[in-house]
Amino acid sequence: MLARYGGDVVLRFRIHQKDEAKALAEAVNVLFLDVWEFNTEWVDIRLAKDVIPSLLGLLPASLSKSHTPLMHDLAQTIFESYPSSFSDEPEQPSHHTHRGFTPSLQKTPDETNIFFQQYQPLSVIQPWLRLMESLFPTHVRLIDIGITYEGRNIPALRVGVHPTNVEKPMDPRKTIIVAGGSHAREWISTSSVNYVAFSLITEYGKSKKMTKLVEEFDWIFIPTLNPDGYVFTWENDRLWRKNRQQTNLRFCKGLDLDRTYGFEWDGHATKSNPCSESFSGEGPFQGVETSRFANWVKNETEQNNAKFVGFLDFHSYSQQILYPYSYSCSSAPPSLENLEELALGMAKAIRHVNGEKYEITSACEGSVISNKKGKKVQEIWPRIETGGGSALDWFYHEVNVTYSYQLKLRDTGSYGFLLPSKNIVPTGKEVFAAVTYFGNYLLGNKGIEVPDIVEETTGQAVQGAISSQVSRPVSLLDVESLPTPVLPKILDDEEDAPEESSWELRRKR
């Protein structure tokens, strides 16, 4: 690890002008740099220290002075991201090594679950998925999405309870996909898929709200769409991004799976450079895993009576909720207002868990749009990397999934892809809150599941209040302007009467 990354650093560049964005985008392509993340304010790039002078020489003077280092010892940070036999909290007594099996009264089950104390390799995740199926056979089934380039299965959990009334014709089963790990190094995305799956599975039958979500939808949890790349990050290169498919250059393997889908595939920018971290192949669906996933989706729709109504694609990092389109800022999705409304609710749900703020924006924007105050029309800047061929756009446009999102999880750059394992549970809780809101919104409750025992007139009053508050379109995505929602209390069987609740959602023009 020291030999590979000992001389590397991660620099954050702050973009203020169009010519700066253009120069940085060109320099990235010329020097084959690894862009970690970008948004409307900054761009994070990993590079060797001895390449810094070459990079700065290609940039305007204003930008060459507008950068700061994020990680001074990248190799050590990588080393610390791997699980250790030692506790993350060495000051605690040694008996805490068994806390996965002896939960304390002070900690919730997820915090004492040993599976979520550390990031887990695929060799541990797969038996865990089988364990979930065996422990909860009433509503969990282990399935395979397809076979990877190197011959591994792409495992997934199907969580759902189907109606038993065989006399009534069955409507297409509403299905929601929660996926992670398209980019192999984004470990927090994989652990978060597992956390959400575990939370929903174990709450079935205990919480009326969660039980209804399991009864009304099939949930497909895919921990990693890129098992080959994920294994490679554990055994060879922690910062590997792509899959492990052979390209036309023997020494440059891998395709960026999130750039190989068929809708608005734009591989021309990277077609001549298989060494690029964003290499999208020589044609749409050339990525083996992408092709298998798309075939599985088609088969579920045509053969298994599935109707995909939601797609949540977990990535890291930058704490953003992104909606279509990714390929271009010149086209707005037809259901833009609904996409924004639901994204606002998910961001609010996340913030109520640990206070973390998630930005809401179109996936196309990144650092390509000027949002300077006083400008009525946004100015499109050169893209740092191509946005075509994304899963987000493909599900929205080709599969007709109205609610398609990409969630970029913690953090905002302190650790980037090397997020310490102590963040697994807090991030999981945040994402689970967002997914719960997402499911309830799709039930028609605007993110609030009203208890069944609430009187009909009360329910009508609540829904009327919701409708009156959300009739205006969102044009300014200001999560902080939203008031706190008071969620209806989901009553246990022994409780007598519902607690009054209200919901207010104000939206700025």
Coordinates of C-alpha atoms in Angstrom, one line a residue:
M1 CA 0.0 0.0 0.0
L2 CA 2.8 2.4 0.9
A3 CA 4.6 1.6 -2.4
R4 CA 1.4 2.3 -4.5
Y5 CA 0.0 5.4 -2.6
G6 CA 2.9 6.6 -0.4
G7 CA 3.6 9.6 -2.7
D8 CA -0.1 10.5 -3.4
V9 CA -2.2 13.3 -2.1
V10 CA -5.8 14.4 -2.5
L11 CA -6.3 18.1 -3.4
R12 CA -9.5 20.1 -3.4
F13 CA -9.8 22.8 -6.0
R14 CA -12.4 25.5 -5.6
I15 CA -13.9 26.6 -9.0
H16 CA -15.1 30.2 -9.4
Q17 CA -15.0 30.8 -13.1
K18 CA -15.9 29.0 -16.4
D19 CA -12.4 29.1 -17.7
E20 CA -11.1 27.4 -14.5
A21 CA -13.6 24.6 -14.9
K22 CA -12.6 24.1 -18.6
A23 CA -8.9 24.1 -17.8
L24 CA -9.2 21.6 -14.9
A25 CA -11.4 19.3 -17.1
E26 CA -8.8 19.3 -19.8
A27 CA -5.9 18.8 -17.4
V28 CA -7.7 15.8 -15.9
N29 CA -7.9 14.2 -19.3
V30 CA -4.3 15.0 -20.3
L31 CA -2.8 13.7 -17.1
F32 CA -5.2 10.8 -16.5
L33 CA -6.0 12.0 -13.0
D34 CA -8.4 10.3 -10.6
V35 CA -11.3 12.6 -9.9
W36 CA -12.7 11.6 -6.5
E37 CA -15.7 13.9 -6.4
F38 CA -17.1 17.2 -7.6
N39 CA -20.0 19.5 -7.0
T40 CA -20.9 23.1 -7.6
E41 CA -18.3 24.3 -5.2
W42 CA -15.2 22.1 -5.4
V43 CA -13.4 19.3 -7.2
D44 CA -11.3 16.6 -5.3
I45 CA -8.5 15.0 -7.3
R46 CA -6.0 12.3 -6.3
L47 CA -2.6 12.5 -7.8
A48 CA 1.1 11.9 -7.1
K49 CA 3.0 14.7 -5.4
D50 CA 5.5 14.8 -8.3
V51 CA 2.6 15.4 -10.8
I52 CA 1.4 18.5 -8.9
P53 CA 3.7 21.0 -10.8
S54 CA 2.6 19.6 -14.1
L55 CA -1.1 20.0 -13.2
L56 CA -0.6 23.5 -11.9
G57 CA 1.2 24.4 -15.1
L58 CA -1.9 23.6 -17.1
L59 CA -4.2 25.7 -14.9
P60 CA -4.8 29.4 -14.8
A61 CA -3.1 31.3 -12.1
S62 CA -6.3 31.9 -10.2
L63 CA -6.9 28.2 -9.9
S64 CA -3.3 27.1 -9.2
K65 CA -3.5 29.0 -5.9
S66 CA -7.0 27.9 -5.0
H67 CA -6.4 24.4 -3.7
T68 CA -5.9 22.7 -0.4
P69 CA -4.8 19.2 0.6
L70 CA -7.4 16.9 2.1
M71 CA -5.2 14.0 3.1
H72 CA -1.5 14.4 3.9
D73 CA -0.9 10.6 4.4
L74 CA -3.1 8.8 1.9
A75 CA -1.4 5.4 2.4
Q76 CA -2.0 5.5 6.2
T77 CA -5.6 6.5 5.7
I78 CA -6.1 3.6 3.3
F79 CA -4.5 1.2 5.8
E80 CA -6.8 2.4 8.6
S81 CA -9.9 1.8 6.4
Y82 CA -9.5 -1.9 6.5
P83 CA -10.9 -3.9 9.4
S84 CA -8.6 -4.5 12.4
S85 CA -8.6 -7.2 15.0
F86 CA -8.4 -4.4 17.5
S87 CA -11.5 -2.4 18.6
D88 CA -12.1 1.1 17.2
E89 CA -12.3 2.2 20.8
P90 CA -9.3 0.7 22.6
E91 CA -10.1 2.3 25.9
Q92 CA -13.1 0.0 26.3
P93 CA -12.7 -3.4 28.1
S94 CA -11.8 -6.4 26.1
H95 CA -15.1 -8.1 26.7
H96 CA -16.6 -5.7 24.1
T97 CA -15.2 -7.9 21.4
H98 CA -18.3 -10.1 22.1
R99 CA -20.8 -7.3 22.1
G100 CA -22.3 -8.6 18.9
F101 CA -23.8 -11.5 20.8
T102 CA -24.5 -9.7 24.2
P103 CA -26.2 -6.4 23.5
S104 CA -26.2 -3.9 26.3
L105 CA -29.1 -1.8 27.5
Q106 CA -27.4 1.4 26.5
K107 CA -26.9 0.5 22.8
T108 CA -29.4 -0.4 20.1
P109 CA -29.2 -3.8 18.4
D110 CA -27.6 -2.4 15.2
E111 CA -24.8 -0.8 17.3
T112 CA -24.1 -4.0 19.0
N113 CA -24.4 -6.1 15.8
I114 CA -20.8 -7.2 15.1
F115 CA -21.6 -7.3 11.3
F116 CA -21.9 -3.5 11.3
Q117 CA -18.9 -2.7 13.4
Q118 CA -16.6 -3.1 10.4
Y119 CA -16.7 -3.1 6.7
Q120 CA -17.1 -6.7 5.4
P121 CA -15.6 -8.5 2.5
L122 CA -17.7 -10.3 -0.1
S123 CA -16.7 -13.6 1.5
V124 CA -18.5 -12.5 4.7
I125 CA -21.4 -10.7 3.0
Q126 CA -22.6 -13.7 1.0
P127 CA -23.0 -16.0 4.1
W128 CA -24.7 -13.2 5.9
L129 CA -27.2 -12.8 3.1
R130 CA -27.9 -16.6 3.3
L131 CA -28.3 -16.2 7.0
M132 CA -30.9 -13.5 6.5
E133 CA -32.9 -15.9 4.2
S134 CA -32.7 -18.8 6.7
L135 CA -33.7 -16.7 9.7
F136 CA -36.6 -14.9 8.0
P137 CA -38.0 -17.3 5.5
T138 CA -41.5 -15.7 5.6
H139 CA -40.4 -12.5 3.8
V140 CA -36.8 -12.9 2.7
R141 CA -35.4 -14.7 -0.3
L142 CA -31.8 -14.8 -1.7
I143 CA -31.6 -14.3 -5.4
D144 CA -29.0 -13.8 -8.1
I145 CA -29.0 -10.9 -10.5
G146 CA -26.5 -12.4 -12.8
I147 CA -22.9 -13.5 -13.3
T148 CA -19.9 -11.1 -13.3
Y149 CA -17.1 -10.9 -15.8
E150 CA -14.9 -13.1 -13.5
G151 CA -17.7 -15.6 -12.9
R152 CA -19.0 -14.5 -9.5
N153 CA -22.7 -14.3 -8.6
I154 CA -24.3 -10.9 -8.1
P155 CA -26.3 -11.7 -4.9
A156 CA -29.4 -9.8 -3.7
L157 CA -32.1 -10.1 -1.2
R158 CA -35.8 -9.9 -2.2
V159 CA -37.8 -8.7 0.8
G160 CA -41.6 -8.8 0.5
V161 CA -44.8 -10.7 1.5
H162 CA -47.1 -11.5 -1.4
P163 CA -50.9 -11.7 -1.2
T164 CA -52.4 -15.1 -0.6
N165 CA -55.7 -14.6 -2.2
V166 CA -55.2 -16.6 -5.4
E167 CA -58.8 -16.1 -6.6
K168 CA -58.2 -12.4 -7.2
P169 CA -56.2 -11.5 -10.3
M170 CA -52.8 -10.2 -9.2
D171 CA -51.7 -6.8 -10.3
P172 CA -48.1 -6.3 -11.2
R173 CA -46.0 -6.4 -8.0
K174 CA -44.6 -2.9 -7.2
T175 CA -40.9 -3.3 -6.8
I176 CA -38.2 -1.0 -5.4
I177 CA -34.5 -1.5 -6.0
V178 CA -31.9 -0.4 -3.5
A179 CA -28.4 -0.9 -4.9
G180 CA -24.8 -0.1 -4.0
G181 CA -21.2 -0.8 -4.9
S182 CA -21.3 0.1 -8.7
H183 CA -18.0 1.8 -7.9
A184 CA -15.9 -0.7 -6.0
R185 CA -14.1 1.6 -3.6
E186 CA -17.3 3.1 -2.2
W187 CA -17.6 0.7 0.7
I188 CA -20.1 2.8 2.6
S189 CA -22.6 2.3 -0.2
T190 CA -22.4 -1.5 0.2
S191 CA -22.6 -1.5 4.0
S192 CA -25.6 0.9 3.8
V193 CA -27.5 -1.4 1.5
N194 CA -27.0 -4.2 4.0
Y195 CA -28.0 -2.0 6.9
V196 CA -31.2 -0.9 5.3
A197 CA -32.1 -4.5 4.4
F198 CA -31.4 -5.7 7.9
S199 CA -33.5 -2.9 9.5
L200 CA -36.5 -3.5 7.2
I201 CA -36.3 -7.3 7.6
T202 CA -36.1 -7.3 11.4
E203 CA -38.8 -4.7 11.8
Y204 CA -41.3 -6.7 9.9
G205 CA -44.1 -7.8 12.2
K206 CA -42.9 -5.4 14.9
S207 CA -43.6 -2.1 13.4
K208 CA -46.9 -1.5 11.6
K209 CA -45.3 1.0 9.3
M210 CA -42.5 -1.3 8.3
T211 CA -44.8 -4.3 8.0
K212 CA -46.9 -2.4 5.5
L213 CA -43.9 -1.5 3.4
V214 CA -42.9 -5.2 3.2
E215 CA -46.5 -6.1 2.3
E216 CA -47.0 -3.4 -0.3
F217 CA -43.7 -3.7 -2.1
D218 CA -41.0 -6.1 -3.1
W219 CA -37.6 -4.7 -2.1
I220 CA -34.6 -5.8 -4.0
F221 CA -31.4 -5.1 -2.0
I222 CA -28.2 -5.5 -4.0
P223 CA -25.1 -4.9 -1.8
T224 CA -22.7 -4.6 -4.8
L225 CA -23.4 -4.5 -8.5
N226 CA -19.6 -4.9 -9.0
P227 CA -18.5 -7.9 -7.0
D228 CA -15.3 -8.4 -9.0
G229 CA -14.2 -4.8 -8.3
Y230 CA -15.3 -5.0 -4.7
V231 CA -13.1 -8.1 -4.1
F232 CA -10.2 -6.4 -5.8
T233 CA -10.4 -3.5 -3.4
W234 CA -10.0 -5.9 -0.5
E235 CA -7.2 -8.0 -2.0
N236 CA -5.2 -5.7 -4.2
D237 CA -6.1 -2.0 -4.5
R238 CA -8.4 -0.2 -2.0
L239 CA -9.1 2.7 -4.4
W240 CA -10.1 0.6 -7.4
R241 CA -13.3 2.0 -9.0
K242 CA -14.2 0.1 -12.2
N243 CA -15.1 -3.6 -12.8
R244 CA -12.4 -6.0 -13.7
Q245 CA -13.3 -6.5 -17.4
Q246 CA -10.5 -6.8 -20.0
T247 CA -10.2 -3.8 -22.4
N248 CA -8.3 -3.4 -25.6
L249 CA -5.3 -2.4 -23.6
R250 CA -3.9 -5.3 -21.7
F251 CA -2.6 -3.2 -18.8
C252 CA -5.7 -1.1 -18.4
K253 CA -8.6 -3.2 -17.1
G254 CA -12.1 -2.2 -16.2
L255 CA -15.2 -0.2 -17.2
D256 CA -17.0 2.4 -15.2
L257 CA -20.3 0.5 -14.8
D258 CA -22.3 3.6 -14.1
R259 CA -21.4 4.9 -17.5
T260 CA -22.2 1.9 -19.6
Y261 CA -26.0 1.9 -19.6
G262 CA -27.9 2.4 -22.9
F263 CA -29.7 5.7 -22.4
E264 CA -27.6 8.6 -23.7
W265 CA -24.4 6.5 -23.6
D266 CA -21.6 8.9 -24.3
G267 CA -18.4 6.9 -24.4
H268 CA -16.8 8.9 -27.2
A269 CA -15.0 11.1 -24.6
T270 CA -13.2 8.1 -23.1
K271 CA -13.4 5.6 -25.9
S272 CA -9.7 6.0 -26.8
N273 CA -8.6 5.8 -23.2
P274 CA -9.3 2.6 -21.4
C275 CA -7.1 3.8 -18.6
S276 CA -9.6 6.5 -17.7
E277 CA -11.4 6.0 -14.4
S278 CA -14.6 6.9 -16.3
F279 CA -14.0 4.5 -19.3
S280 CA -17.4 3.5 -20.5
G281 CA -16.4 0.9 -23.1
E282 CA -16.8 0.9 -26.8
G283 CA -20.6 0.7 -26.9
P284 CA -23.7 0.7 -24.6
F285 CA -24.0 -2.2 -22.2
Q286 CA -20.5 -3.4 -22.9
G287 CA -20.0 -3.8 -19.1
V288 CA -20.9 -7.4 -18.3
E289 CA -22.5 -6.6 -15.0
T290 CA -24.5 -3.8 -16.4
S291 CA -25.8 -6.0 -19.2
R292 CA -26.7 -8.8 -16.8
F293 CA -28.5 -6.4 -14.5
A294 CA -30.5 -4.9 -17.4
N295 CA -31.5 -8.3 -18.6
W296 CA -32.6 -9.2 -15.1
V297 CA -34.8 -6.1 -14.9
K298 CA -36.3 -6.9 -18.3
N299 CA -37.0 -10.5 -17.3
E300 CA -38.7 -9.4 -14.0
T301 CA -40.9 -7.1 -15.9
E302 CA -41.9 -9.4 -18.7
Q303 CA -41.9 -12.8 -17.0
N304 CA -42.4 -12.2 -13.2
N305 CA -45.1 -9.6 -13.2
A306 CA -42.9 -6.9 -11.6
K307 CA -43.5 -3.2 -11.9
F308 CA -40.4 -1.2 -10.9
V309 CA -41.6 2.0 -9.1
G310 CA -38.4 3.1 -7.3
F311 CA -34.7 3.0 -7.8
L312 CA -32.2 4.1 -5.1
D313 CA -28.5 3.9 -6.2
F314 CA -26.1 4.4 -3.3
H315 CA -22.7 6.0 -3.9
S316 CA -20.2 8.1 -2.0
Y317 CA -19.2 10.7 -1.3
S318 CA -20.5 14.4 -0.9
Q319 CA -23.8 14.0 0.9
Q320 CA -26.2 14.7 -2.0
I321 CA -29.5 13.4 -3.3
L322 CA -29.4 13.5 -7.1
Y323 CA -32.3 13.1 -9.5
P324 CA -32.3 12.8 -13.4
Y325 CA -30.9 13.7 -15.7
S326 CA -27.2 13.0 -15.4
Y327 CA -26.3 13.1 -19.1
S328 CA -27.2 16.7 -19.7
C329 CA -28.5 19.9 -18.0
S330 CA -30.3 21.0 -21.1
S331 CA -33.2 18.6 -20.5
A332 CA -35.5 18.6 -17.5
P333 CA -37.3 15.3 -16.5
P334 CA -41.1 15.5 -17.0
S335 CA -41.8 14.7 -13.3
L336 CA -39.3 17.3 -12.0
E337 CA -41.6 18.7 -9.4
N338 CA -42.4 15.3 -7.9
L339 CA -38.7 14.3 -7.9
E340 CA -37.8 17.5 -6.1
E341 CA -40.6 17.1 -3.6
L342 CA -39.6 13.6 -2.6
A343 CA -35.9 14.4 -2.5
L344 CA -36.7 17.3 -0.1
G345 CA -38.5 14.9 2.2
M346 CA -35.7 12.4 2.2
A347 CA -33.1 15.1 3.0
K348 CA -35.3 16.2 5.8
A349 CA -35.6 12.7 7.2
I350 CA -31.8 12.3 7.0
R351 CA -31.2 15.5 8.9
H352 CA -33.5 14.5 11.7
V353 CA -31.4 11.5 12.5
N354 CA -28.0 13.0 13.1
G355 CA -28.2 16.5 11.8
E356 CA -26.4 15.7 8.6
K357 CA -27.3 17.9 5.6
Y358 CA -27.7 16.5 2.1
E359 CA -27.8 18.8 -0.9
I360 CA -30.5 18.2 -3.5
T361 CA -29.8 18.8 -7.1
S362 CA -29.9 17.4 -10.6
A363 CA -27.3 14.8 -11.3
C364 CA -26.0 16.7 -14.3
E365 CA -24.9 19.7 -12.3
G366 CA -21.8 18.9 -10.3
S367 CA -19.3 21.6 -11.0
V368 CA -20.7 22.4 -14.4
I369 CA -23.1 25.1 -13.5
S370 CA -22.6 28.6 -12.1
N371 CA -25.0 29.4 -9.3
K372 CA -23.7 32.9 -8.7
K373 CA -26.2 35.2 -7.0
G374 CA -27.9 37.7 -9.3
K375 CA -27.9 35.4 -12.3
K376 CA -31.4 34.6 -13.6
V377 CA -30.1 32.0 -16.0
Q378 CA -27.6 29.3 -14.9
E379 CA -24.5 29.1 -17.0
I380 CA -23.4 25.7 -18.1
W381 CA -19.7 25.0 -17.5
P382 CA -17.5 22.3 -19.0
R383 CA -18.0 18.9 -17.3
I384 CA -15.2 17.4 -15.2
E385 CA -16.3 13.9 -16.5
T386 CA -19.1 12.6 -18.7
G387 CA -22.5 11.9 -17.2
G388 CA -24.0 9.8 -19.9
G389 CA -25.0 6.1 -19.7
S390 CA -25.9 6.3 -16.0
A391 CA -28.1 3.8 -14.1
L392 CA -30.1 6.8 -12.8
D393 CA -31.1 8.0 -16.2
W394 CA -31.7 4.5 -17.7
F395 CA -34.1 3.5 -15.0
Y396 CA -35.9 6.8 -15.2
H397 CA -36.2 7.0 -19.0
E398 CA -36.1 3.4 -20.2
V399 CA -37.7 1.4 -17.4
N400 CA -40.1 4.3 -16.6
V401 CA -39.3 4.4 -12.9
T402 CA -40.7 7.7 -11.9
Y403 CA -38.7 8.0 -8.7
S404 CA -35.1 7.3 -9.6
Y405 CA -32.4 8.7 -7.4
Q406 CA -28.7 8.5 -6.7
L407 CA -27.7 9.0 -3.0
K408 CA -24.2 10.1 -2.4
L409 CA -23.5 9.2 1.2
R410 CA -21.0 10.5 3.8
D411 CA -18.8 12.4 4.1
T412 CA -18.0 15.7 2.4
G413 CA -14.3 15.1 1.9
S414 CA -12.5 14.6 5.2
Y415 CA -12.1 10.9 4.4
G416 CA -13.9 10.6 1.0
F417 CA -14.0 6.9 0.0
L418 CA -12.0 6.0 3.1
L419 CA -14.7 6.7 5.6
P420 CA -13.9 5.1 9.0
S421 CA -16.0 2.2 10.0
K422 CA -17.4 4.1 13.0
N423 CA -19.6 5.8 10.4
I424 CA -21.3 2.6 9.2
V425 CA -24.2 2.7 11.7
P426 CA -24.8 6.4 11.8
T427 CA -24.9 6.5 8.0
G428 CA -27.1 3.4 7.9
K429 CA -29.6 5.1 10.2
E430 CA -29.7 8.2 8.0
V431 CA -30.2 6.2 4.9
F432 CA -32.8 4.0 6.5
A433 CA -34.8 7.1 7.5
A434 CA -34.6 8.2 3.9
V435 CA -35.7 4.9 2.5
T436 CA -38.6 4.6 4.9
Y437 CA -39.7 8.1 3.8
F438 CA -39.3 7.0 0.2
G439 CA -41.5 4.0 0.7
N440 CA -44.2 5.8 2.6
Y441 CA -44.3 8.5 -0.1
L442 CA -44.9 5.9 -2.7
L443 CA -47.7 4.6 -0.7
G444 CA -49.4 7.9 -1.3
N445 CA -48.8 9.3 2.2
K446 CA -46.2 12.0 1.2
G447 CA -43.7 10.3 3.5
I448 CA -46.1 9.8 6.4
E449 CA -47.7 6.5 7.2
V450 CA -50.9 7.2 9.0
P451 CA -51.9 4.4 11.4
D452 CA -54.7 2.2 10.3
I453 CA -56.7 2.8 13.5
V454 CA -56.9 6.5 13.0
E455 CA -60.5 7.4 12.4
E456 CA -61.4 8.0 8.7
T457 CA -62.3 11.7 9.3
T458 CA -58.9 12.3 10.9
G459 CA -57.1 10.7 8.0
Q460 CA -59.0 12.8 5.5
A461 CA -58.1 15.9 7.4
V462 CA -54.4 15.0 7.4
Q463 CA -54.4 14.2 3.7
G464 CA -56.3 17.5 3.0
A465 CA -53.6 19.4 4.9
I466 CA -50.9 17.7 2.9
S467 CA -52.6 18.5 -0.4
S468 CA -53.1 22.1 0.4
Q469 CA -49.4 22.6 1.4
V470 CA -47.7 20.9 -1.6
S471 CA -49.7 22.3 -4.4
R472 CA -47.0 24.8 -5.5
P473 CA -43.9 23.7 -7.4
V474 CA -40.4 23.7 -6.0
S475 CA -38.1 26.1 -7.7
L476 CA -35.6 26.8 -4.9
L477 CA -34.2 23.6 -3.2
D478 CA -33.8 25.0 0.3
V479 CA -34.1 22.1 2.7
E480 CA -33.5 24.4 5.7
S481 CA -36.6 26.4 4.8
L482 CA -38.8 23.3 5.4
P483 CA -40.5 23.1 8.9
T484 CA -40.1 20.0 11.0
P485 CA -42.6 17.3 10.1
V486 CA -44.5 15.8 13.1
L487 CA -44.7 12.2 12.1
P488 CA -47.8 10.3 13.2
K489 CA -47.0 7.8 16.0
I490 CA -47.3 4.2 14.9
L491 CA -49.2 2.6 17.7
D492 CA -48.4 -0.7 19.3
D493 CA -51.2 -3.2 19.8
E494 CA -51.5 -2.3 23.5
E495 CA -51.9 1.4 23.0
D496 CA -55.4 2.8 23.0
A497 CA -55.6 6.1 21.1
P498 CA -53.6 7.8 18.4
E499 CA -51.6 10.9 19.1
E500 CA -52.6 14.0 17.1
S501 CA -50.2 14.8 14.3
S502 CA -49.7 17.4 11.7
W503 CA -47.7 17.8 8.6
E504 CA -46.6 21.0 7.0
L505 CA -44.5 21.3 3.9
R506 CA -43.9 24.8 2.6
R507 CA -42.1 25.2 -0.7
K508 CA -40.4 28.3 -2.0
R509 CA -41.0 29.6 -5.5

